[in-house]
mmCIF file of C-alpha atoms in Angstrom:
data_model
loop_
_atom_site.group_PDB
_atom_site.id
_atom_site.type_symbol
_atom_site.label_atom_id
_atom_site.label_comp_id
_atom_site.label_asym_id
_atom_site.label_seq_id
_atom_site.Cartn_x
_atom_site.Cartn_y
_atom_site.Cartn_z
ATOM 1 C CA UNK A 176 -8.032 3.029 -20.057
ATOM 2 C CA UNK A 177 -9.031 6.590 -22.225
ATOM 3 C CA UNK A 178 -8.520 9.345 -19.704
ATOM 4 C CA UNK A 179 -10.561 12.650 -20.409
ATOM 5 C CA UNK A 180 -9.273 14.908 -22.577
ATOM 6 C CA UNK A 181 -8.344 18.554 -20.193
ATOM 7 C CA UNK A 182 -9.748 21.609 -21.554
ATOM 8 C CA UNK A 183 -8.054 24.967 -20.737
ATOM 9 C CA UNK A 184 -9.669 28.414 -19.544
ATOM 10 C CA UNK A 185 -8.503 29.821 -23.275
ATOM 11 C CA UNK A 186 -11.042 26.846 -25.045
ATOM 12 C CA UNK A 187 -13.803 26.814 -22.711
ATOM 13 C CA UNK A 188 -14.127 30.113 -23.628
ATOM 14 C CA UNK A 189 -13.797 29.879 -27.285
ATOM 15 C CA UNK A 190 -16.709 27.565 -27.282
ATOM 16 C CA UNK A 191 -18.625 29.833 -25.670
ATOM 17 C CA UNK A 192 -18.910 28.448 -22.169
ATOM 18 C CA UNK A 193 -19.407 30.943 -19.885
ATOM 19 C CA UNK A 194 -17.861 30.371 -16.116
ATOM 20 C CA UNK A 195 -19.770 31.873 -13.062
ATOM 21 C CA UNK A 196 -17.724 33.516 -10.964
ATOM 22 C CA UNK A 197 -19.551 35.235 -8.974
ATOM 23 C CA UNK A 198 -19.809 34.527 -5.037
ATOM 24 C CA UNK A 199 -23.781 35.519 -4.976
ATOM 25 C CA UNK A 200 -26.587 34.649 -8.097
ATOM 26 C CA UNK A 201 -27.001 38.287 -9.657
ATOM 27 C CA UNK A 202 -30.981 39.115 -10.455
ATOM 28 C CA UNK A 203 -32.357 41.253 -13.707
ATOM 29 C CA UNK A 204 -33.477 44.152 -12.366
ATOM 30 C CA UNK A 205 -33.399 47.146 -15.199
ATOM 31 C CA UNK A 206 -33.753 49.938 -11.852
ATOM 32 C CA UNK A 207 -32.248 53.576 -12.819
ATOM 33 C CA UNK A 208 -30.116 54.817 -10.405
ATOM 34 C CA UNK A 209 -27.671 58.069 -9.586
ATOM 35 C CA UNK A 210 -24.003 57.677 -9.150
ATOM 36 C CA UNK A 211 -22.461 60.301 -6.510
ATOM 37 C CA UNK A 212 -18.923 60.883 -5.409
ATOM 38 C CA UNK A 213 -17.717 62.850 -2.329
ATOM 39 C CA UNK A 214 -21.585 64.372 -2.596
ATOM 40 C CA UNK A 215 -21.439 65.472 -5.558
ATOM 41 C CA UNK A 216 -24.087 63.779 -8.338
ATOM 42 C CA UNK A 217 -21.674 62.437 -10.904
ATOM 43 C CA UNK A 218 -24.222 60.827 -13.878
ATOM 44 C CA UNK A 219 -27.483 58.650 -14.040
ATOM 45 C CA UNK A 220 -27.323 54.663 -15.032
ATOM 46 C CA UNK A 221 -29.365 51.603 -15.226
ATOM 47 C CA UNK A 222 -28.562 48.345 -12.965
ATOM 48 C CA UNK A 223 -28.892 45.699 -15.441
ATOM 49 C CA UNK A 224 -28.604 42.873 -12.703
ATOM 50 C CA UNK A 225 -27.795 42.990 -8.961
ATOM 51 C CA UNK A 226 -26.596 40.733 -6.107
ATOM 52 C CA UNK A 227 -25.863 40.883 -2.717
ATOM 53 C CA UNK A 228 -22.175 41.463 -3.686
ATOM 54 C CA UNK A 229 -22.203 43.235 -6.744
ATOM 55 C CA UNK A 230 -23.701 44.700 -9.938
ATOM 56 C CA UNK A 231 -23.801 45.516 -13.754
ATOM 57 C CA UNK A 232 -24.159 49.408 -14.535
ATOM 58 C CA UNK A 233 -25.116 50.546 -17.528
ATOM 59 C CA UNK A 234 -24.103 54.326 -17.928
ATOM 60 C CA UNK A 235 -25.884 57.342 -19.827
ATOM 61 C CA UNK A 236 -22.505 57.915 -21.671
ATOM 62 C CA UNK A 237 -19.077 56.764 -21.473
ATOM 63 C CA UNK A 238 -18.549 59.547 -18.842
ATOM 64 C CA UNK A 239 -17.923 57.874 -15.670
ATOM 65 C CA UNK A 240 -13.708 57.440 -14.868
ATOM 66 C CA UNK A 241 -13.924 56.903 -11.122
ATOM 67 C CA UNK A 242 -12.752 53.597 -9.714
ATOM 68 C CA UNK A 243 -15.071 53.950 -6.512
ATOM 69 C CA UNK A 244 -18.568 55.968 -6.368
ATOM 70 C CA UNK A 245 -21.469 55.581 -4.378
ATOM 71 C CA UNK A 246 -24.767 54.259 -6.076
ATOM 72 C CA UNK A 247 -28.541 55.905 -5.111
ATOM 73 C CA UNK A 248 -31.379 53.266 -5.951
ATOM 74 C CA UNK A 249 -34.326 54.437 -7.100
ATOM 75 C CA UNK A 250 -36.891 54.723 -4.063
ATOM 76 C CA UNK A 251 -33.918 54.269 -1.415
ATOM 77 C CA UNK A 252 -32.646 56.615 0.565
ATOM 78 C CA UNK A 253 -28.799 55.529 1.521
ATOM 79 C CA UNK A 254 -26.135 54.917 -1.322
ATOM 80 C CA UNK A 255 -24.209 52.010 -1.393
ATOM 81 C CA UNK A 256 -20.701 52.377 -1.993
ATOM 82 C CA UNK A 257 -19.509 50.716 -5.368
ATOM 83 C CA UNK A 258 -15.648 49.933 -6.065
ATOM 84 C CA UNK A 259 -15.033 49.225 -10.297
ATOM 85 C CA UNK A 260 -13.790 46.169 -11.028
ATOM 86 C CA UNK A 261 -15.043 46.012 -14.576
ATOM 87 C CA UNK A 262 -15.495 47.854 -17.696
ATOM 88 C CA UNK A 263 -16.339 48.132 -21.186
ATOM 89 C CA UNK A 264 -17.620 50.748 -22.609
ATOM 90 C CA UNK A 265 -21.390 52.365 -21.372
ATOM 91 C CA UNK A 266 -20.831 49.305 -19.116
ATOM 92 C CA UNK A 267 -19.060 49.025 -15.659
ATOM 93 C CA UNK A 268 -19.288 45.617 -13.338
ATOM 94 C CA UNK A 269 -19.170 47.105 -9.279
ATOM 95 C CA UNK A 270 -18.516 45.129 -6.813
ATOM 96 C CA UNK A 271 -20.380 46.564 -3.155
ATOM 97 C CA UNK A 272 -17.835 48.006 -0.414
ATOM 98 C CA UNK A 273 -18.651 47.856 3.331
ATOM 99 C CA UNK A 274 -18.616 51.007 4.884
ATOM 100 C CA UNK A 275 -15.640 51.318 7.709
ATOM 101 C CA UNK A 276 -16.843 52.357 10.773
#
């Protein structure tokens, strides 16, 4: 009997696979947005996608060295705090932090 051949992490990528792991489906959503710390307006972005858990910013400029931030939507009123857990380049991936109470 042929058993199937096991593929590693390091070749699915190589082909080109890509693996989801995300805990929530992310949406396009191409909204501008402000980026604040402690306040204090940091720099402007664009969220590229979005998700109940998470999001993909892309940056004005390469600016941006904070590891946690709060993000304003466009048209809302309360940021949501943001912690880094990607990034590359103009880009950053955020993952959404509950506020302690």
């Amino acid at each position: 009997m042929n058993q199937p051949a096991k593929t590693t992490i390091e070749e699915l990528i190589a082909s080109g696979l890509e693996i989801e792991r995300r805990s929530a489906s992310r949406k396009c959503w191409n909204m501008p947005a402000k980026i604040y710390h402690r306040d204090t307006f940091i720099t402007t972005c664009v969220i590229k996608n979005i998700s109940t858990t998470g999001a993909r910013l892309l940056l004005d400029a390469d600016v941006l060295r904070l590891k946690e931030f709060r993000i304003l939507l466009h048209g809302f009123e309360i940021p949501i705090k943001a912690k880094v857990i990607w990034e590359g380049g103009t880009v950053r991936g955020v993952r959404f932090v509950k506020d302690r109470a």
